[in-house]
PDB file of C-alpha atoms in Angstrom:
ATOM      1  CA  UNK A   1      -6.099  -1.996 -17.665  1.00  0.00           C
ATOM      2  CA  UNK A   2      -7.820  -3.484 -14.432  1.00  0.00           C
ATOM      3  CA  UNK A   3     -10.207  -6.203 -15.290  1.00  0.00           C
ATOM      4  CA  UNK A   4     -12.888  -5.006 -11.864  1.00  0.00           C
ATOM      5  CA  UNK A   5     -15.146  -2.352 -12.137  1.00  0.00           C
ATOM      6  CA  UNK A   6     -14.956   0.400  -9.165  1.00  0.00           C
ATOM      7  CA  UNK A   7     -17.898  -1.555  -7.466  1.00  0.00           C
ATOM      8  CA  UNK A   8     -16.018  -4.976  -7.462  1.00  0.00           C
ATOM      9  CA  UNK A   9     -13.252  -4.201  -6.290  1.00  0.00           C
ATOM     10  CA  UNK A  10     -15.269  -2.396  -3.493  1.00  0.00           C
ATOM     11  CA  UNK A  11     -17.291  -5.131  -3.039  1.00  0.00           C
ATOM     12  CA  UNK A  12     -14.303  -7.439  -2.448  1.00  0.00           C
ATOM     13  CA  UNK A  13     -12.886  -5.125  -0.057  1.00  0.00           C
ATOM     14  CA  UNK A  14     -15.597  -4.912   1.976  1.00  0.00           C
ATOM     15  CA  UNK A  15     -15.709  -8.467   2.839  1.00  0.00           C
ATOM     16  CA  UNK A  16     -12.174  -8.065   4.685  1.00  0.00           C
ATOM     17  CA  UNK A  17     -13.745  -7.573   8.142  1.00  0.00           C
ATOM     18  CA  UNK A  18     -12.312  -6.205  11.721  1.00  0.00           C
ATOM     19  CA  UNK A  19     -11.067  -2.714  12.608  1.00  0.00           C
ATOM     20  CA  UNK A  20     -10.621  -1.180   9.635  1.00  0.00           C
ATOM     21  CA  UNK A  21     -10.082   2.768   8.872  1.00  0.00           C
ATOM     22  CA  UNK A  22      -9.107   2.429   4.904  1.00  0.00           C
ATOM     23  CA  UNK A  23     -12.622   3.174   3.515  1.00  0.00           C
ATOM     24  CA  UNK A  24     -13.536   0.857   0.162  1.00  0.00           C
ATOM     25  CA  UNK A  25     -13.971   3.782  -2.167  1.00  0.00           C
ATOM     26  CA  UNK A  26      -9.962   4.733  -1.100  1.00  0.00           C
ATOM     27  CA  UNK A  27      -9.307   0.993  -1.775  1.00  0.00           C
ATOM     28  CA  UNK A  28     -10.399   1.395  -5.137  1.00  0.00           C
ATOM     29  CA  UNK A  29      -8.305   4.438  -6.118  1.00  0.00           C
ATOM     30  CA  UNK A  30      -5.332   2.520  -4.863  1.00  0.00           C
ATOM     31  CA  UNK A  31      -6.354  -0.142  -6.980  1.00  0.00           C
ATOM     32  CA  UNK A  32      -6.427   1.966  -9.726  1.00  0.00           C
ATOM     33  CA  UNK A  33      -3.108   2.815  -8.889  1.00  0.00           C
ATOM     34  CA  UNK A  34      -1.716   0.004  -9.171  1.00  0.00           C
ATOM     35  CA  UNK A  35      -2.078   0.344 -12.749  1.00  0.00           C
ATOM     36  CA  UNK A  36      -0.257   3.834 -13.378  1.00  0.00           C
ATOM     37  CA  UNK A  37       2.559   2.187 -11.514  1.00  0.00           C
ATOM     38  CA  UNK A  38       5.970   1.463 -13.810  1.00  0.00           C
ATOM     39  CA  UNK A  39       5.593  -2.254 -15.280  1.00  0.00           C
ATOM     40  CA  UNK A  40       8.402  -3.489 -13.095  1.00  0.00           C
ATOM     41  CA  UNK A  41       9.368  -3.329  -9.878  1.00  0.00           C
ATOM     42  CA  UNK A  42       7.702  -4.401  -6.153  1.00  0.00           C
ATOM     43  CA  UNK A  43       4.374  -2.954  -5.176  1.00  0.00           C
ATOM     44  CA  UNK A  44       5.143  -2.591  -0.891  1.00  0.00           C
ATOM     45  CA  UNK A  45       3.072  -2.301   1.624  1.00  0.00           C
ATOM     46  CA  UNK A  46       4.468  -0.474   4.607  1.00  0.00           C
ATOM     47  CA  UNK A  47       1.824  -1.198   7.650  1.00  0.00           C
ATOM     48  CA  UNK A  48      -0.778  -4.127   6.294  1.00  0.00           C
ATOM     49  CA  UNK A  49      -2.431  -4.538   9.742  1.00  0.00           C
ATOM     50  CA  UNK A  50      -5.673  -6.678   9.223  1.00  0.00           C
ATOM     51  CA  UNK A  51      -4.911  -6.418   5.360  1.00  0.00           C
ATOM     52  CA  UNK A  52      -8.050  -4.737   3.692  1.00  0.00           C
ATOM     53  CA  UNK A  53      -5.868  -2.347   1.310  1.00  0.00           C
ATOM     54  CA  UNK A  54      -3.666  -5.701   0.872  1.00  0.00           C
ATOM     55  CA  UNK A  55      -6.664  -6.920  -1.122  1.00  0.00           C
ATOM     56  CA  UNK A  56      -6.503  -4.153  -3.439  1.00  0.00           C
ATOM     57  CA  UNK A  57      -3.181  -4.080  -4.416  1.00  0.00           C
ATOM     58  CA  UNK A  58      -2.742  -8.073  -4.574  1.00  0.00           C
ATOM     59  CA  UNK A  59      -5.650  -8.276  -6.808  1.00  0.00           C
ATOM     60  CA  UNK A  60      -4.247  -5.642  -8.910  1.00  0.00           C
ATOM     61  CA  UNK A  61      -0.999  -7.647  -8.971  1.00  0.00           C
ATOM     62  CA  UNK A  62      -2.208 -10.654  -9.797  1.00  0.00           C
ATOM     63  CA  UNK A  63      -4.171  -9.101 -12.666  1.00  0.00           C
ATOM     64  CA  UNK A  64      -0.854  -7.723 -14.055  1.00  0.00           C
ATOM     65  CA  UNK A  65       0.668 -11.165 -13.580  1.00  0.00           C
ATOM     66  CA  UNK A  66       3.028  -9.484 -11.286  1.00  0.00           C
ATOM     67  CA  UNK A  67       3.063 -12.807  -8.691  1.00  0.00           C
ATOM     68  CA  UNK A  68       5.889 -12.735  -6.826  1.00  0.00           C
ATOM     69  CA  UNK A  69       6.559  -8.838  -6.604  1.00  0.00           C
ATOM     70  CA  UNK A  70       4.194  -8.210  -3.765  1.00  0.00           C
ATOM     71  CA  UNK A  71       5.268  -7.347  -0.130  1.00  0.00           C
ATOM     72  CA  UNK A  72       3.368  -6.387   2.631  1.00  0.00           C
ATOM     73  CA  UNK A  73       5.331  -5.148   5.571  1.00  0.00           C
ATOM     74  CA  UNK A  74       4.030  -4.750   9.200  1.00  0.00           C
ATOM     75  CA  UNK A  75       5.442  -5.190  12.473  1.00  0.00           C
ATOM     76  CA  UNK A  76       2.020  -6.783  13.441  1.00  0.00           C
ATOM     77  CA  UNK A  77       2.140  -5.634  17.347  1.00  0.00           C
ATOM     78  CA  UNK A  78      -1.716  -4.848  17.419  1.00  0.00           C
ATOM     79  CA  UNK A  79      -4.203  -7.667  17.995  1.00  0.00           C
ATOM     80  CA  UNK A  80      -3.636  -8.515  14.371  1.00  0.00           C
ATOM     81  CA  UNK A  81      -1.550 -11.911  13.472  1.00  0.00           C
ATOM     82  CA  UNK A  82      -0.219 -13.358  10.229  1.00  0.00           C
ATOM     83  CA  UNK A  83      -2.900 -16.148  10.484  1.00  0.00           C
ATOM     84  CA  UNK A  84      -6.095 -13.282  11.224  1.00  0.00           C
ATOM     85  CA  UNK A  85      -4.295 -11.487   8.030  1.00  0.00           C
ATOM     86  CA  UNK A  86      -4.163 -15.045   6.199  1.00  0.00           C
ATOM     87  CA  UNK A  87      -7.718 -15.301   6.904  1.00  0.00           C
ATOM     88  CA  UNK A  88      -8.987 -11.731   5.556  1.00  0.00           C
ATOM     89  CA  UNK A  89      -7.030 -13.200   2.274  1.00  0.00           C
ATOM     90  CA  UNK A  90      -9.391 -16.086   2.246  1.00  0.00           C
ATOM     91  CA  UNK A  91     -12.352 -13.774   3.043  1.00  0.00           C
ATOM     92  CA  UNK A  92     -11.132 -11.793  -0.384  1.00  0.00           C
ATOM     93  CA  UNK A  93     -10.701 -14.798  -2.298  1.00  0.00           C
ATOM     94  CA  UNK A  94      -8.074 -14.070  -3.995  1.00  0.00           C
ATOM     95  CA  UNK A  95      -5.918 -17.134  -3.933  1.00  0.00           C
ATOM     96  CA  UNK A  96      -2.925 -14.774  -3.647  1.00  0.00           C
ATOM     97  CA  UNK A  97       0.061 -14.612  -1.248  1.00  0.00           C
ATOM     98  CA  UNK A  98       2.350 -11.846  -1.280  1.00  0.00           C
ATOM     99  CA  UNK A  99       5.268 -11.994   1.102  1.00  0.00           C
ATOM    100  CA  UNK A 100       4.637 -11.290   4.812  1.00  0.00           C
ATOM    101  CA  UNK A 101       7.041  -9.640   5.987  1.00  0.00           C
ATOM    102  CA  UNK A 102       7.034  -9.402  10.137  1.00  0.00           C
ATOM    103  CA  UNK A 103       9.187  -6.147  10.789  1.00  0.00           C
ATOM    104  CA  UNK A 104      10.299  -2.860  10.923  1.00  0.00           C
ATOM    105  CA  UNK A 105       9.287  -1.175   8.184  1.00  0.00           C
ATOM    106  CA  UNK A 106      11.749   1.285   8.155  1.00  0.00           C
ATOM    107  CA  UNK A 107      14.304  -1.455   7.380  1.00  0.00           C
ATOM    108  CA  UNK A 108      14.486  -2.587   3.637  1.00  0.00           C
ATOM    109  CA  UNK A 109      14.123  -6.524   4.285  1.00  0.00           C
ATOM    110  CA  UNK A 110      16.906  -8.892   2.463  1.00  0.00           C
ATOM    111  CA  UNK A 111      14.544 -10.160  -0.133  1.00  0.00           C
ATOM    112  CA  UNK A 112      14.922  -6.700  -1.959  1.00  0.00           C
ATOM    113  CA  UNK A 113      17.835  -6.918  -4.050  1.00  0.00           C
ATOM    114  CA  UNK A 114      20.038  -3.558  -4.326  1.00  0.00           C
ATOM    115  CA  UNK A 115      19.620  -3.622  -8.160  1.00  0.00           C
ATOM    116  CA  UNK A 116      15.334  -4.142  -7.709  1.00  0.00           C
ATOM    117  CA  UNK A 117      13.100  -1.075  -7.352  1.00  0.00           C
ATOM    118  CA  UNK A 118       9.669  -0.492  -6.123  1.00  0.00           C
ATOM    119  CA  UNK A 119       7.073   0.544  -8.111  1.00  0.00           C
ATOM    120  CA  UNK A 120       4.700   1.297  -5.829  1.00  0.00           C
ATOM    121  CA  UNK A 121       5.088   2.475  -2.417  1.00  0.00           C
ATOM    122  CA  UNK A 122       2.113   2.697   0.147  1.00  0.00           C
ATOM    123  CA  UNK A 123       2.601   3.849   3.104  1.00  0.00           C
ATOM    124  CA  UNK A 124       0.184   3.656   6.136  1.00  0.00           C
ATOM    125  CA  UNK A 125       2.260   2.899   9.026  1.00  0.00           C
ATOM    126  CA  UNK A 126       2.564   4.287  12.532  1.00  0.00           C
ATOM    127  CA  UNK A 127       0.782   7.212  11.794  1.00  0.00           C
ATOM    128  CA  UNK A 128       3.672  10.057  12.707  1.00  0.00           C
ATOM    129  CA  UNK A 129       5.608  12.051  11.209  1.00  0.00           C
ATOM    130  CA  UNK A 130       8.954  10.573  12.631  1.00  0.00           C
ATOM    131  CA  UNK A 131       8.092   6.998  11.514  1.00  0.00           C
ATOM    132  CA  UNK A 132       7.018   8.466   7.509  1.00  0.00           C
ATOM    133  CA  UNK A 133      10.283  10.562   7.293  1.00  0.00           C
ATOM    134  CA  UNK A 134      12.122   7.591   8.868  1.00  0.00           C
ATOM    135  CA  UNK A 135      10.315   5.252   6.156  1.00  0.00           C
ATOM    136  CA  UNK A 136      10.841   7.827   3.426  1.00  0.00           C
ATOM    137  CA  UNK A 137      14.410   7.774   4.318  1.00  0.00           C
ATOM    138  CA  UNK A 138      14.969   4.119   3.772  1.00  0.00           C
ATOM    139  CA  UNK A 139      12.652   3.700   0.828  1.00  0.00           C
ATOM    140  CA  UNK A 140      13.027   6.707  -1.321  1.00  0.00           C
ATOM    141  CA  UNK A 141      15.808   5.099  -3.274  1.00  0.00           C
ATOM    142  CA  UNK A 142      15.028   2.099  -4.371  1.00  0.00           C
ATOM    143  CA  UNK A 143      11.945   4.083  -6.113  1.00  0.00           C
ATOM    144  CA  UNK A 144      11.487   3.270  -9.897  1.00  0.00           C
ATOM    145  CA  UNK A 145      11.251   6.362 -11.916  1.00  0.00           C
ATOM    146  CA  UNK A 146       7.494   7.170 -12.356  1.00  0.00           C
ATOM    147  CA  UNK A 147       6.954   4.949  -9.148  1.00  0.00           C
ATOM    148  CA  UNK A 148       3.606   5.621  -7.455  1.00  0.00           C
ATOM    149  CA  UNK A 149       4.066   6.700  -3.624  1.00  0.00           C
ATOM    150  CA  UNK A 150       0.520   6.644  -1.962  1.00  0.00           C
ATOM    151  CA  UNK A 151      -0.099   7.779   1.598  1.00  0.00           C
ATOM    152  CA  UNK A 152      -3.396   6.873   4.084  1.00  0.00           C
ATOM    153  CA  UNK A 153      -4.373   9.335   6.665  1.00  0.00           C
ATOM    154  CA  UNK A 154      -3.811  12.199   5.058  1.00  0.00           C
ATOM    155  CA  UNK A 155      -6.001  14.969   5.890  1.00  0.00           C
ATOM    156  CA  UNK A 156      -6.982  13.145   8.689  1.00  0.00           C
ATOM    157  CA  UNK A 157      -8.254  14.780  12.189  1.00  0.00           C
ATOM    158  CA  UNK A 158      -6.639  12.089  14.029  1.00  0.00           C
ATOM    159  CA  UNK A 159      -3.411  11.695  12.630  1.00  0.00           C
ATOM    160  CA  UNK A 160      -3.110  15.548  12.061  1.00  0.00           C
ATOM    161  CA  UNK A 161       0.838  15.419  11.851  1.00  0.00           C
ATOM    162  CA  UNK A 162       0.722  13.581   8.817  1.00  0.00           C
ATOM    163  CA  UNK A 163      -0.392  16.198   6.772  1.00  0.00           C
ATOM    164  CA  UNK A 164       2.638  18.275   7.494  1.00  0.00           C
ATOM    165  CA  UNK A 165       5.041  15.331   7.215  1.00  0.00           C
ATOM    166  CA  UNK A 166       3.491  14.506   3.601  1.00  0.00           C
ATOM    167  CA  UNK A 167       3.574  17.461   2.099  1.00  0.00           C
ATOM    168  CA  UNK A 168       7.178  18.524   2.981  1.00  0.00           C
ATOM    169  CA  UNK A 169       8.927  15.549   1.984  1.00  0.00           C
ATOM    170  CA  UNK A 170       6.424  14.427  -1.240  1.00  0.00           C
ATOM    171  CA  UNK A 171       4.622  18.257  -2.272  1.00  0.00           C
ATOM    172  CA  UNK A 172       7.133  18.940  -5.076  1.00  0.00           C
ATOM    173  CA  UNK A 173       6.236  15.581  -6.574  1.00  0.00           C
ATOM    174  CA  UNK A 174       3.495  15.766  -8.910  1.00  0.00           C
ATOM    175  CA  UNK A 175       0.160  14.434  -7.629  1.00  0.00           C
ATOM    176  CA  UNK A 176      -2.085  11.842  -8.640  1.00  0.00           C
ATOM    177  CA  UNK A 177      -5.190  12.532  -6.848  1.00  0.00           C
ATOM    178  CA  UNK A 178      -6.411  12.424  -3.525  1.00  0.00           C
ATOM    179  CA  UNK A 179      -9.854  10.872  -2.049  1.00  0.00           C
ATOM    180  CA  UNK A 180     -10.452  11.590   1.516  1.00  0.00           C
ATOM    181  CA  UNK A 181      -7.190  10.667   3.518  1.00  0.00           C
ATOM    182  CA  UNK A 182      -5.288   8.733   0.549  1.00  0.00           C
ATOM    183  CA  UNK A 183      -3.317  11.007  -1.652  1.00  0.00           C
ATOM    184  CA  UNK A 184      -0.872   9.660  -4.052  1.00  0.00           C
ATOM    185  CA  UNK A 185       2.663  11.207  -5.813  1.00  0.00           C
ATOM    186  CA  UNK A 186       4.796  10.070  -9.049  1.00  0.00           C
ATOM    187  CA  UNK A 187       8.313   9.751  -8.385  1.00  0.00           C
ATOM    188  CA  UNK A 188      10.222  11.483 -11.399  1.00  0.00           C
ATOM    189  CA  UNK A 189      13.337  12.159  -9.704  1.00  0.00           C
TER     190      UNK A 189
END
């Protein structure tokens, strides 16, 4: 059961500043999320840029006492660094570090076990439809049964291909709910 209201956990998103595009009413349905996920497992984070939606789901983490099963994966190539990220942490203060990964996120890094699953996938990347089938590819299974998959710009006039690339790989799935350009899946397979 999350301990924040909608509005706090809005609130505390909003004080993650720079060039954000994940809107703090989206940032509270992921949230929320976080808490229909299976009880075990990682909750990852494929493209954490400046880390605003980071703040969601480590602050729903931490309020499951879920730790050390937090990773946030970006290759980091815009203006965005690990210490502006480490910052926008501060700014959230959550007193809460996932692990950083710096890298492809269509590679599983090594501190995934084979025999670990995710419980949570969120995926707002590079924004195409090569890069979320290429992602899908590699993540798909090490998804927990019931795992929550949760996708950003969908529906959204700039990213346009994404809607395509969603819906064909994840539309059988059933879905969670959708607020603007986050829609979410369970993964029952």
């Amino acid at each position: 059961m999350p301990l924040l209201s909608n509005y706090q956990i809005r609130t505390l998103c909003e004080r993650i500043t720079g060039d954000i595009e994940t809107r703090s009413d989206e940032l509270a349905v992921l949230y929320d999320l976080c808490f229909q996920a299976p009880r075990s497992g990682w909750f990852v984070e494929l493209g954490s840029y400046q880390g605003r939606s980071s703040v969601a789901l480590c602050q729903a983490a931490r309020e499951m006492k879920r730790d050390k099963w937090v990773m946030l994966i970006d290759n980091f190539s815009e203006d965005a660094s690990i210490s502006v990220y480490r910052l926008n942490y501060n700014l959230g203060r959550l007193n809460f570090w996932p692990l950083i990964v710096a890298g492809d996120s269509r590679t599983i890094p090594p501190q995934i076990l084979p025999r670990q699953k995710v419980a949570l996938l969120f995926v707002d990347s590079e924004h195409t439809a090569a890069q979320f089938e290429a992602e899908m590819d590699v993540w798909q299974p090490l998804l927990a049964k019931g795992a929550v998959i949760a996708c950003h710009d969908y529906d959204s006039p700039t990213w346009t291909e994404m809607n395509g690339a969603i819906m064909k790989r994840l539309g059988h799935l059933k879905r969670l709910g959708a607020l603007r350009r986050l829609i979410a899946f369970r993964w029952e397979l």
